[in-house]
mmCIF file of C-alpha atoms and ligand atoms in Angstrom:
data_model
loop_
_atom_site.group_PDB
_atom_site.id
_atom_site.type_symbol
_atom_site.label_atom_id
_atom_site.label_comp_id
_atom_site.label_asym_id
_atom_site.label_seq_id
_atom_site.Cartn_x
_atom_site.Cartn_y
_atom_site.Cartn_z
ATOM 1 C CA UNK A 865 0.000 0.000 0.000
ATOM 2 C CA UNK A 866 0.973 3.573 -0.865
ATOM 3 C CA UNK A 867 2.094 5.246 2.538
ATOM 4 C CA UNK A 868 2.314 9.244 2.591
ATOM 5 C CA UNK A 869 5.618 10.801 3.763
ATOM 6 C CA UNK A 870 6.229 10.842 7.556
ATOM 7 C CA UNK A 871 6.884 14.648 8.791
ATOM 8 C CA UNK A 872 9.036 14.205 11.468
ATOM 9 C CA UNK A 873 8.441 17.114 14.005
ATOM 10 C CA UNK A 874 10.898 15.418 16.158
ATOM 11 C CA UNK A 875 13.448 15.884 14.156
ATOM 12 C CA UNK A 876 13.096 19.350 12.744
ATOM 13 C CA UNK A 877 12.236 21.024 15.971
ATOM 14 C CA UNK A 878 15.896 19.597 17.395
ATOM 15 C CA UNK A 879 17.625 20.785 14.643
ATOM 16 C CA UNK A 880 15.741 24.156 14.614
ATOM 17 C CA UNK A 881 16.933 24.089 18.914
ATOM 18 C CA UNK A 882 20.458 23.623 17.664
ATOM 19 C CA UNK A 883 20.350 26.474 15.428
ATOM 20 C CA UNK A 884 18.659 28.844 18.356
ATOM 21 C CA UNK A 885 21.501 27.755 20.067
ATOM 22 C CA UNK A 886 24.043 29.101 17.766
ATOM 23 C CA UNK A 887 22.366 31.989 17.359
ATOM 24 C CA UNK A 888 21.916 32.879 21.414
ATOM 25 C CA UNK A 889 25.644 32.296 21.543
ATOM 26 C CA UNK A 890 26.451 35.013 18.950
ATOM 27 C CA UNK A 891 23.688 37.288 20.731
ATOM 28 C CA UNK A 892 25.864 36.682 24.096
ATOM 29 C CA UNK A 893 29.269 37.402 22.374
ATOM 30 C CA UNK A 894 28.052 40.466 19.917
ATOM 31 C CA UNK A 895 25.573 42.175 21.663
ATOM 32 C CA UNK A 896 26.321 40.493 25.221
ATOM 33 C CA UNK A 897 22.548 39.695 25.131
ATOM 34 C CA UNK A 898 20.879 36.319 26.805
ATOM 35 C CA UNK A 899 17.655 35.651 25.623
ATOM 36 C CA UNK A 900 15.618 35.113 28.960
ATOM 37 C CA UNK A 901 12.111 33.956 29.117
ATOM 38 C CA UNK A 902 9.650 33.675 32.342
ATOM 39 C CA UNK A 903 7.213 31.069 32.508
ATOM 40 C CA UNK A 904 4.664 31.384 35.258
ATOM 41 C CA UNK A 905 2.658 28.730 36.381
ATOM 42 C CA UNK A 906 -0.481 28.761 38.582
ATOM 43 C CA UNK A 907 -1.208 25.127 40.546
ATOM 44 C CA UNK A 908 -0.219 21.836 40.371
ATOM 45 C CA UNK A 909 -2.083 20.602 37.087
ATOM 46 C CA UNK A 910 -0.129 17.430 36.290
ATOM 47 C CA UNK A 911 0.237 17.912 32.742
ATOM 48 C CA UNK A 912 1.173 21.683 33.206
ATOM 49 C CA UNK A 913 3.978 21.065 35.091
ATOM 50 C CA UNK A 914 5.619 18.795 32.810
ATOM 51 C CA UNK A 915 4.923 21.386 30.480
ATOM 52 C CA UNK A 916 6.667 23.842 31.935
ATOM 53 C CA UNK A 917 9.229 21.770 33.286
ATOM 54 C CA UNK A 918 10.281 21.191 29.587
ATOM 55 C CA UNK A 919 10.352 24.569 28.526
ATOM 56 C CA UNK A 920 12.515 25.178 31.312
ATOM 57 C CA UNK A 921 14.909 22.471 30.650
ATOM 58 C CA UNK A 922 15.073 23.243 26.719
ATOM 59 C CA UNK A 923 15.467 27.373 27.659
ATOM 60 C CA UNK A 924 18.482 26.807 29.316
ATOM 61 C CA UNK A 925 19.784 23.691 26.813
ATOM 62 C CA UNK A 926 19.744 26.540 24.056
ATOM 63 C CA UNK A 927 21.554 29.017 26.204
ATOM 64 C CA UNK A 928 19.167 31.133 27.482
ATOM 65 C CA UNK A 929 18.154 32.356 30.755
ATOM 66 C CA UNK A 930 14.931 30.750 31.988
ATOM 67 C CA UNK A 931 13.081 31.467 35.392
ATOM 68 C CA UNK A 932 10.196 29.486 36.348
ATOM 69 C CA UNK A 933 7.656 31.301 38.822
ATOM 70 C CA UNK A 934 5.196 28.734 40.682
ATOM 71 C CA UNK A 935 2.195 30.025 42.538
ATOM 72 C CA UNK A 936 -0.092 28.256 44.169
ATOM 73 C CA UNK A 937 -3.579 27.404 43.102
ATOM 74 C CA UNK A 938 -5.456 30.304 45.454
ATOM 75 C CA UNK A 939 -2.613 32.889 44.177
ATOM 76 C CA UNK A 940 -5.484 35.993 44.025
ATOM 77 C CA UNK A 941 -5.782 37.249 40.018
ATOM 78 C CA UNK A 942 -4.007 40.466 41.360
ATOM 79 C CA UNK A 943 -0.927 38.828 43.089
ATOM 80 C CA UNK A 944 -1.039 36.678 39.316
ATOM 81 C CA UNK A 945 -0.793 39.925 37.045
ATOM 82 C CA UNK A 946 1.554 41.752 39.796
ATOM 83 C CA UNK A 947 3.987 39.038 38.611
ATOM 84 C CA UNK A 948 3.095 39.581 34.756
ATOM 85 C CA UNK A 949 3.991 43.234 35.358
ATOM 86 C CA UNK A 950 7.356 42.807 37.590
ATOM 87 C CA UNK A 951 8.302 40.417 34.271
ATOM 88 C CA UNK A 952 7.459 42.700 32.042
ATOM 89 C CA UNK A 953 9.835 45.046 33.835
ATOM 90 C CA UNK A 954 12.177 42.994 34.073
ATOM 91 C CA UNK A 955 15.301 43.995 31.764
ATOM 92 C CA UNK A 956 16.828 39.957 32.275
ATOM 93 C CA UNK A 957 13.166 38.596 30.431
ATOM 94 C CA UNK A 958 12.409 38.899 27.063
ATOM 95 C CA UNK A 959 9.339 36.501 26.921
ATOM 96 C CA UNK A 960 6.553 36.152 29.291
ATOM 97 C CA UNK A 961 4.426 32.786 29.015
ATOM 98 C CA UNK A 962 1.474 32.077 31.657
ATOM 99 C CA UNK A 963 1.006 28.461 31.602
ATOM 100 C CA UNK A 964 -3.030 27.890 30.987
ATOM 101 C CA UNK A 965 -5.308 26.642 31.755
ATOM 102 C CA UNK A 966 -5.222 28.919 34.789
ATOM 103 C CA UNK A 967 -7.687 28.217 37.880
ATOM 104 C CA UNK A 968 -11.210 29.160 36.983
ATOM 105 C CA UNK A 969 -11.436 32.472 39.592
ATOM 106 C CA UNK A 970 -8.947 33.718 37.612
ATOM 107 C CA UNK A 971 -9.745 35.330 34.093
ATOM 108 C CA UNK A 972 -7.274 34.394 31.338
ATOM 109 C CA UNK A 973 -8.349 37.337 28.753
ATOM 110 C CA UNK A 974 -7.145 39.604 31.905
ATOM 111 C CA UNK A 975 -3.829 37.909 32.084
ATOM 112 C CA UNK A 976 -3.088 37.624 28.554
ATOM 113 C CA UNK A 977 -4.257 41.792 28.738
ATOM 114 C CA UNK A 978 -1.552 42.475 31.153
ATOM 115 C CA UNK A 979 0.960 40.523 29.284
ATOM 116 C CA UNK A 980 3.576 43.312 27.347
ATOM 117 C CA UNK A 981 2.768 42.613 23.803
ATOM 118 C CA UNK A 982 6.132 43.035 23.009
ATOM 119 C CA UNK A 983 7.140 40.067 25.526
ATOM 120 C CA UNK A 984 4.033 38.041 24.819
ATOM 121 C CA UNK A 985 6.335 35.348 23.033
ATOM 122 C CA UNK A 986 2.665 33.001 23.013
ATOM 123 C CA UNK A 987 1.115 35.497 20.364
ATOM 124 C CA UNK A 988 -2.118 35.484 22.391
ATOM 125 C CA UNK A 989 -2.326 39.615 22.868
ATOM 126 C CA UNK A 990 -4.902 41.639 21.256
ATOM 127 C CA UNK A 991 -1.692 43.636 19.697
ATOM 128 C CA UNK A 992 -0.158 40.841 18.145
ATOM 129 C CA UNK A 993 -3.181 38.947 16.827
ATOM 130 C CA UNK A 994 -4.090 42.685 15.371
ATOM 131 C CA UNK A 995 -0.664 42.720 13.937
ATOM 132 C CA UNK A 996 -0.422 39.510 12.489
ATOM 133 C CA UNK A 997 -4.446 40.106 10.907
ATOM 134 C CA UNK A 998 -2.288 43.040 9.383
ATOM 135 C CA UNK A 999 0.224 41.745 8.150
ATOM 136 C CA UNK A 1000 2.930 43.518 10.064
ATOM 137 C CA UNK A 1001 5.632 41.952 12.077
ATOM 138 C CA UNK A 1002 4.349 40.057 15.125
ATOM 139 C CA UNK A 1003 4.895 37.391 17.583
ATOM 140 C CA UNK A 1004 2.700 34.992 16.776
ATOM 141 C CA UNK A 1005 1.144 31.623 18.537
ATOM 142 C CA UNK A 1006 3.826 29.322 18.918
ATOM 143 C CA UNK A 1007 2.091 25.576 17.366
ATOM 144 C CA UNK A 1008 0.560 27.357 14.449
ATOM 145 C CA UNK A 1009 4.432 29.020 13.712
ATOM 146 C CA UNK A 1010 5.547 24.972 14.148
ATOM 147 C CA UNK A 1011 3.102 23.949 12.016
ATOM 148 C CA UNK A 1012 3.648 26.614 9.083
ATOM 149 C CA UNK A 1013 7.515 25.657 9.559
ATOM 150 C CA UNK A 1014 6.832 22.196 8.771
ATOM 151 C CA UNK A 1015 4.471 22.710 6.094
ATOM 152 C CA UNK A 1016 7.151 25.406 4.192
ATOM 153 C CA UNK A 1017 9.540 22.476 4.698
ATOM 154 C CA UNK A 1018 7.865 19.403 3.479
ATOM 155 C CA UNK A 1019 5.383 21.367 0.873
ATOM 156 C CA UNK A 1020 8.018 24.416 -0.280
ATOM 157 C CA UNK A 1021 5.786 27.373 -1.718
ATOM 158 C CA UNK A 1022 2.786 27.125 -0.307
ATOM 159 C CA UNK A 1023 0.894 29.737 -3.255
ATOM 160 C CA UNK A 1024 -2.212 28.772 -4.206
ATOM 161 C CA UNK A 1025 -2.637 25.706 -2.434
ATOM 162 C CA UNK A 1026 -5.889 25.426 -0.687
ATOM 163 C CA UNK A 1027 -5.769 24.975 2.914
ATOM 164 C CA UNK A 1028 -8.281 23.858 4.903
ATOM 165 C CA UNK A 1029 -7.624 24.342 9.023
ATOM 166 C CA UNK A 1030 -10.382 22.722 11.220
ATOM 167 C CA UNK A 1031 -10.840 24.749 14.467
ATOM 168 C CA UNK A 1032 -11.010 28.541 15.103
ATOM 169 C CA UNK A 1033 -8.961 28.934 18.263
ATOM 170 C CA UNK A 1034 -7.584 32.429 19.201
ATOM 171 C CA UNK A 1035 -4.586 29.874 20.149
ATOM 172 C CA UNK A 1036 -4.465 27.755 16.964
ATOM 173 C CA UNK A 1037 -6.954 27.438 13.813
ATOM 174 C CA UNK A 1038 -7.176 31.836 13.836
ATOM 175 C CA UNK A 1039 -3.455 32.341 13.609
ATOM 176 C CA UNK A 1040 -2.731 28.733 11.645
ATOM 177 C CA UNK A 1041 -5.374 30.541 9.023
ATOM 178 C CA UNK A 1042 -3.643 34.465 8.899
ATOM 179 C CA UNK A 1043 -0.054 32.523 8.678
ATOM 180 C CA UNK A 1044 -1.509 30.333 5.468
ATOM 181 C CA UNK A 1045 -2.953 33.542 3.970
ATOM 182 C CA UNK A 1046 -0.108 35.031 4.441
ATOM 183 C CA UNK A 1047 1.976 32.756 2.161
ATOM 184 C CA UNK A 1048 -0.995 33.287 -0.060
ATOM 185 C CA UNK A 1049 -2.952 29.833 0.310
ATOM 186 C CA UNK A 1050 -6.492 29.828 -0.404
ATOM 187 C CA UNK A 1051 -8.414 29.677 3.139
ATOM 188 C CA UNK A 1052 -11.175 28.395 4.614
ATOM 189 C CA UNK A 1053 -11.594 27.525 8.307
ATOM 190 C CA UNK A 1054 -14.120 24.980 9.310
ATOM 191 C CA UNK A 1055 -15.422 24.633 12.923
ATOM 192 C CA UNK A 1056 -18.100 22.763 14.896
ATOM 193 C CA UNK A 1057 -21.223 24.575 12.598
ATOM 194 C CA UNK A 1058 -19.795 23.526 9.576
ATOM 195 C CA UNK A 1059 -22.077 21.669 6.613
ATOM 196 C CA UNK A 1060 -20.472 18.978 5.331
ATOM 197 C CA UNK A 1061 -16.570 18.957 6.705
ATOM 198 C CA UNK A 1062 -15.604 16.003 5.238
ATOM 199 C CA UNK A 1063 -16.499 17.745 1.908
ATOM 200 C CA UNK A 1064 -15.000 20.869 2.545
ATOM 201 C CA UNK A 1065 -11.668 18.903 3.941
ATOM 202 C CA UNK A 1066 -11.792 17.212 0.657
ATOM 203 C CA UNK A 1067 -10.743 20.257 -1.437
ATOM 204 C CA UNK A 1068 -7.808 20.633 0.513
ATOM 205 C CA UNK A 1069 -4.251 20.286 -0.602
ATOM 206 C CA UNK A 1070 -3.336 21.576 3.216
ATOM 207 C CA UNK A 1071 -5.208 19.740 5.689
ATOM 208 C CA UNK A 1072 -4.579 21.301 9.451
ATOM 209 C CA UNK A 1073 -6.647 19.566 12.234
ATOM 210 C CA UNK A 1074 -7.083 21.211 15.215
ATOM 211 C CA UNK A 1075 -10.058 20.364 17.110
ATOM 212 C CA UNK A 1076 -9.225 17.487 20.166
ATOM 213 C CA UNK A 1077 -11.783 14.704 18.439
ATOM 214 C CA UNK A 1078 -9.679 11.624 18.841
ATOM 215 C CA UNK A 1079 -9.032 10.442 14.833
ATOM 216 C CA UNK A 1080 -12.061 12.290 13.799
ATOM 217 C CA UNK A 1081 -10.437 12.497 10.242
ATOM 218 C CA UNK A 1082 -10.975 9.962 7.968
ATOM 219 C CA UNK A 1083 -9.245 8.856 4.564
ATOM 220 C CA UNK A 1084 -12.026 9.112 2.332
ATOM 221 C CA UNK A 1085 -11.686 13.077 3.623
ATOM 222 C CA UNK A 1086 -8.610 13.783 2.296
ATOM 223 C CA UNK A 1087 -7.850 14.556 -1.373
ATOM 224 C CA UNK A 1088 -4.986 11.852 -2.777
ATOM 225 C CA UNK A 1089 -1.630 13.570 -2.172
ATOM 226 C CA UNK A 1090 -2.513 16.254 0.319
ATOM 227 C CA UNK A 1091 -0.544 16.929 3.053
ATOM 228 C CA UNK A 1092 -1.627 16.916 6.605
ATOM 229 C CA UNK A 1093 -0.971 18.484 9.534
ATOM 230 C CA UNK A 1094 -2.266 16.998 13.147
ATOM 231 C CA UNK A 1095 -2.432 19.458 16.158
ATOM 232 C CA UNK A 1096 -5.274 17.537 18.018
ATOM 233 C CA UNK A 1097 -4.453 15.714 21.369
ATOM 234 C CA UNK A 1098 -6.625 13.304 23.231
ATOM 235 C CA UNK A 1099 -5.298 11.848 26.432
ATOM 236 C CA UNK A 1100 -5.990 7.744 26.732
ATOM 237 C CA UNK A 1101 -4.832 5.647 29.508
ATOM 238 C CA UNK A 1102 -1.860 3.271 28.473
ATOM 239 C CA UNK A 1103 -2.247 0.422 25.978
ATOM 240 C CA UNK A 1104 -0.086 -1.769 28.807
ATOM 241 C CA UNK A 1105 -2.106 -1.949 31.918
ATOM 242 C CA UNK A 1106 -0.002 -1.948 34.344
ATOM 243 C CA UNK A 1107 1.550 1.466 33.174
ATOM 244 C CA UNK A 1108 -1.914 2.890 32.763
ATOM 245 C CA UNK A 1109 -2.627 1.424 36.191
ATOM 246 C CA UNK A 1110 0.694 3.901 36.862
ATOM 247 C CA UNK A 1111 -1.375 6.585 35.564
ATOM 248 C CA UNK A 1112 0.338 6.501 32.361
ATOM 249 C CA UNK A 1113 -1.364 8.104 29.270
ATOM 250 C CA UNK A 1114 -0.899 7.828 25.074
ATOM 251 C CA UNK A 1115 -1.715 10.495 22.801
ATOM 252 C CA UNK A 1116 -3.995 10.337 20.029
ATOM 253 C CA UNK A 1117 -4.220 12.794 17.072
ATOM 254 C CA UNK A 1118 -7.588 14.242 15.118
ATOM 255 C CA UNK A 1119 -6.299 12.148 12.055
ATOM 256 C CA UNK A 1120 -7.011 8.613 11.908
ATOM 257 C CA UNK A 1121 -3.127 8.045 11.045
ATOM 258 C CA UNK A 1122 -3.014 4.880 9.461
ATOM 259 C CA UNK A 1123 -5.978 5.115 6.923
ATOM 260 C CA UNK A 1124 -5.019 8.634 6.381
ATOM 261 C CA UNK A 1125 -1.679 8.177 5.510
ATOM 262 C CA UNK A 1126 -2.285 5.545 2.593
ATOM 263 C CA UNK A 1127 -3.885 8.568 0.603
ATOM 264 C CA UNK A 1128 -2.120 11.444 1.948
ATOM 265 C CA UNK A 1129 1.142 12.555 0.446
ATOM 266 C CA UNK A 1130 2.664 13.794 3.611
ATOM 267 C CA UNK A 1131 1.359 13.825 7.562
ATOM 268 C CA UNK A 1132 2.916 14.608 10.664
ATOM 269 C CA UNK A 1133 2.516 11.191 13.520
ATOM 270 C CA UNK A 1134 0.852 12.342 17.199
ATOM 271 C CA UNK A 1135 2.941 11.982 19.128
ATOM 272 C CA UNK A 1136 5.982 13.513 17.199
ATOM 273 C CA UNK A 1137 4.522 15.986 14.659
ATOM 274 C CA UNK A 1138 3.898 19.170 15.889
ATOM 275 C CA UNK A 1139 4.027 18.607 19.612
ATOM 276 C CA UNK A 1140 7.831 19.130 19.986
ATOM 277 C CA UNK A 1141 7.366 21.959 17.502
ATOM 278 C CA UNK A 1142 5.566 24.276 20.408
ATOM 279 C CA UNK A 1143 8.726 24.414 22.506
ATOM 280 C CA UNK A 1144 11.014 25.156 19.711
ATOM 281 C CA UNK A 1145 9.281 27.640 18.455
ATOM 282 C CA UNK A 1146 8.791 29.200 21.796
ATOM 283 C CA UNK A 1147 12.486 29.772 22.208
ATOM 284 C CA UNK A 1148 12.406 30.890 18.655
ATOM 285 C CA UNK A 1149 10.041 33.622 19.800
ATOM 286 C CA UNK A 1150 11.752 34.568 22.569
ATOM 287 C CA UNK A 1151 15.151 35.101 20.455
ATOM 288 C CA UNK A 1152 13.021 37.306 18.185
ATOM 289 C CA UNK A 1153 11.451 39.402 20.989
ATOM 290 C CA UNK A 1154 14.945 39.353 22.822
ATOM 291 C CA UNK A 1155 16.251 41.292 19.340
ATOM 292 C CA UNK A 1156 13.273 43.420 18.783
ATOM 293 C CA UNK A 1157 13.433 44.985 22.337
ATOM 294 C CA UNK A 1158 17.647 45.386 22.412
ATOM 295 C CA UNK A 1159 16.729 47.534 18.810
ATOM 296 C CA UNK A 1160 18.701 44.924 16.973
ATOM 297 C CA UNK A 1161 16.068 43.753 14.446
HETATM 298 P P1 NAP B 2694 -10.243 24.545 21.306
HETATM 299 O O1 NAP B 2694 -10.054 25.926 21.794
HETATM 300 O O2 NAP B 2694 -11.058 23.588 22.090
HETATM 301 O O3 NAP B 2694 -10.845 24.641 19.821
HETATM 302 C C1 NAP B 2694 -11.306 23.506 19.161
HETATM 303 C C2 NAP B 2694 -11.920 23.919 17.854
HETATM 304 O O4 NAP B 2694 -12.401 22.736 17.216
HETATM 305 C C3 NAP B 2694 -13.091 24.880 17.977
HETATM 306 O O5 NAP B 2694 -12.946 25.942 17.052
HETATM 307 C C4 NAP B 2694 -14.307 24.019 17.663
HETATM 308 O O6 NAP B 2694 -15.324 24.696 16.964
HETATM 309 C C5 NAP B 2694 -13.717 22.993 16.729
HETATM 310 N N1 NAP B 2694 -14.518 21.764 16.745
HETATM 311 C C6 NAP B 2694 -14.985 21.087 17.816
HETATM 312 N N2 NAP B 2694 -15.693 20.019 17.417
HETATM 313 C C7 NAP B 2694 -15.691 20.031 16.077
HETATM 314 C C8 NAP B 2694 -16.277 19.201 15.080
HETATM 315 N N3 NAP B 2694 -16.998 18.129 15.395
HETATM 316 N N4 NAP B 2694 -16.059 19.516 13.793
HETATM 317 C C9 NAP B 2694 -15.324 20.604 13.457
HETATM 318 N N5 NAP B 2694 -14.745 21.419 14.343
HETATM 319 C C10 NAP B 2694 -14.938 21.145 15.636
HETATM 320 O O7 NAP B 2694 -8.847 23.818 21.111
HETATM 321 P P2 NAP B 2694 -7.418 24.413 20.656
HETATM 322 O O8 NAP B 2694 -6.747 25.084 21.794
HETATM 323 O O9 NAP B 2694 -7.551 25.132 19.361
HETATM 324 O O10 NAP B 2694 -6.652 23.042 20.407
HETATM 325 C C11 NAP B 2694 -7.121 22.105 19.440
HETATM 326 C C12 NAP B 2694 -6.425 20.784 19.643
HETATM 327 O O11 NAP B 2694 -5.025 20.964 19.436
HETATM 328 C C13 NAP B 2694 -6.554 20.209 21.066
HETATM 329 O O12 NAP B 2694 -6.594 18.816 20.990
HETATM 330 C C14 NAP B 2694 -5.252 20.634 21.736
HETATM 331 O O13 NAP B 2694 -4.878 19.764 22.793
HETATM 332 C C15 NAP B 2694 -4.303 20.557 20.574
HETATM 333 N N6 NAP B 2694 -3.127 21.421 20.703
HETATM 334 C C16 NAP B 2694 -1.912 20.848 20.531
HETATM 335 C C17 NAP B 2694 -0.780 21.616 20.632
HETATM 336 C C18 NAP B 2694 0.549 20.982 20.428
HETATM 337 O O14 NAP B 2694 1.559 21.466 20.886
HETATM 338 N N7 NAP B 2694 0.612 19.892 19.680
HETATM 339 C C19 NAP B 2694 -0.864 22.981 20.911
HETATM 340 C C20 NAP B 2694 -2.137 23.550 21.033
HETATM 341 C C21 NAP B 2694 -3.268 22.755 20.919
HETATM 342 P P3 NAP B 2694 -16.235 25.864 17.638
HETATM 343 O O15 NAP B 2694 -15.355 27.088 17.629
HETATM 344 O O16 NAP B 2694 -17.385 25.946 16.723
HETATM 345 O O17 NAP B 2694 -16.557 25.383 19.020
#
């Protein structure tokens, strides 16, 4: 059987790590800059703190300086955005990321509001969505950059294709849909009202699925050849059963893989696809802010 091309996120997203790396060491020895970047996180959410555990680990593996703020799950909203806006003081940090979901007395739009657009290396500000919408420089969400990174890679101009990204996030499918009209794809986002998605997915050359319906995507959905992107997640408890007994979990994309990828020409795996794309591109964003605010680009 024919078997589309396996994106491997994996890969890519260490080799883009390696090249941050490079380029925070000439920041440090040019410009004596270090890229620093804050992550705050609010609780003890298991899956959070692994989370931000890796981003802490893989901030300092590229060079950077990385601080870590944990608060505990009553933390009052004000004590929360007092942090935000001793970071965004803070000459040392040049990203700001508040882990969410945050506890529900606390309002994310007013945390992502206090956040310095210009340290707001998650693209979630009203500023930089604006800015991306407009087509001037912004930082932008950090899995929809991953995903546009692998797509440029695997599909190389991206012109005219027509893209078809399922889910309307602020997070993911808005941005994932601005990015692919920016490198002038045809667009069309498709949500939970949609008529007839697997017809709509059907036109697409660029599939993106972003939705968190375990393999809600089918292989009579997908046009022979097209290339598709998996952002979903859905948490299941271990095949073995002692290690889901162990609390252990797999993770399944929106994409049934195997059917899919018989018909597709290219798709990224879950896990391995864009998941280990997020982190990379966070640093990424955090090298870019870390420029923008020292005036050097
Ligand atoms: P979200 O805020 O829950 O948005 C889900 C979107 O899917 C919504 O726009 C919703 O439509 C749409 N949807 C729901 N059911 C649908 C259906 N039956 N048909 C078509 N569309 C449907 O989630 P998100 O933050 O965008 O994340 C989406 C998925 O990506 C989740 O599984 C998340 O875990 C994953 N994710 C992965 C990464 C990564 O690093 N790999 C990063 C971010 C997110 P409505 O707007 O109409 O409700």
């Amino acid at each position: 059987m024919a078997q589309g091309k396996l994106i491997d996120g994996k890969a890519f997203a260490a080799d883009l790590r390696a090249k941050i790396a490079v380029e925070v060491a000439e920041l440090k020895a040019k410009h004596g800059i270090t890229p620093g970047l804050a992550v705050v996180l609010v609780g003890e959410d298991p899956a959070s703190q692994v989370y931000v555990r890796n981003k802490g680990e893989q901030t300092l593996a590229a060079g950077m300086h990385s601080e870590t703020v944990r608060l505990p799950a009553e933390v009052s909203q004000d004590d929360l955005l007092a942090v935000v806006a001793r970071l965004n003081a803070d000459p040392k940090i040049h990203g700001v990321l508040v882990q969410f979901p945050v506890p529900d007395h606390i309002s994310q739009m007013d945390v992502v509001a206090a956040l310095s657009p210009d340290k707001d290396v998650d693209g979630l500000t009203v500023t930089n969505a604006g800015r991306l919408a407009s087509g001037l420089p912004a930082l932008t969400p950090c899995t929809p950059l991953g995903c546009m990174m692998l797509l440029k890679d695997v599909v190389g101009d991206l012109t005219g294709k027509n893209a078809v990204v399922i889910g309307r996030s602020n997070l993911m499918g808005k941005p994932m849909a601005q990015m692919l009209l920016a490198a002038d794809c045809t667009v069309t986002i498709a949500h939970s009202r949609s008529k007839d998605l697997p017809g709509i997915v059907r036109q697409a050359d660029i599939v993106v699925a972003a939705v968190g319906r375990a393999e809600m995507v089918k292989a009579d959905w997908i046009k022979p050849g097209a290339t598709v992107i998996d952002v979903g997640i859905t948490r299941y408890p271990a095949r073995d059963p002692e290690a889901a007994a162990a609390g252990k979990t797999r993770l399944v994309g929106d994409v049934a893989f195997d059917e899919v990828r018989a018909v597709a020409g290219a798709i990224t795996p879950v896990p391995g696809g864009v998941g280990p794309m997020t982190i990379a591109c966070l640093l990424a964003n955090t090298v870019t802010a870390a420029k923008r605010l020292s005036g050097i680009a």
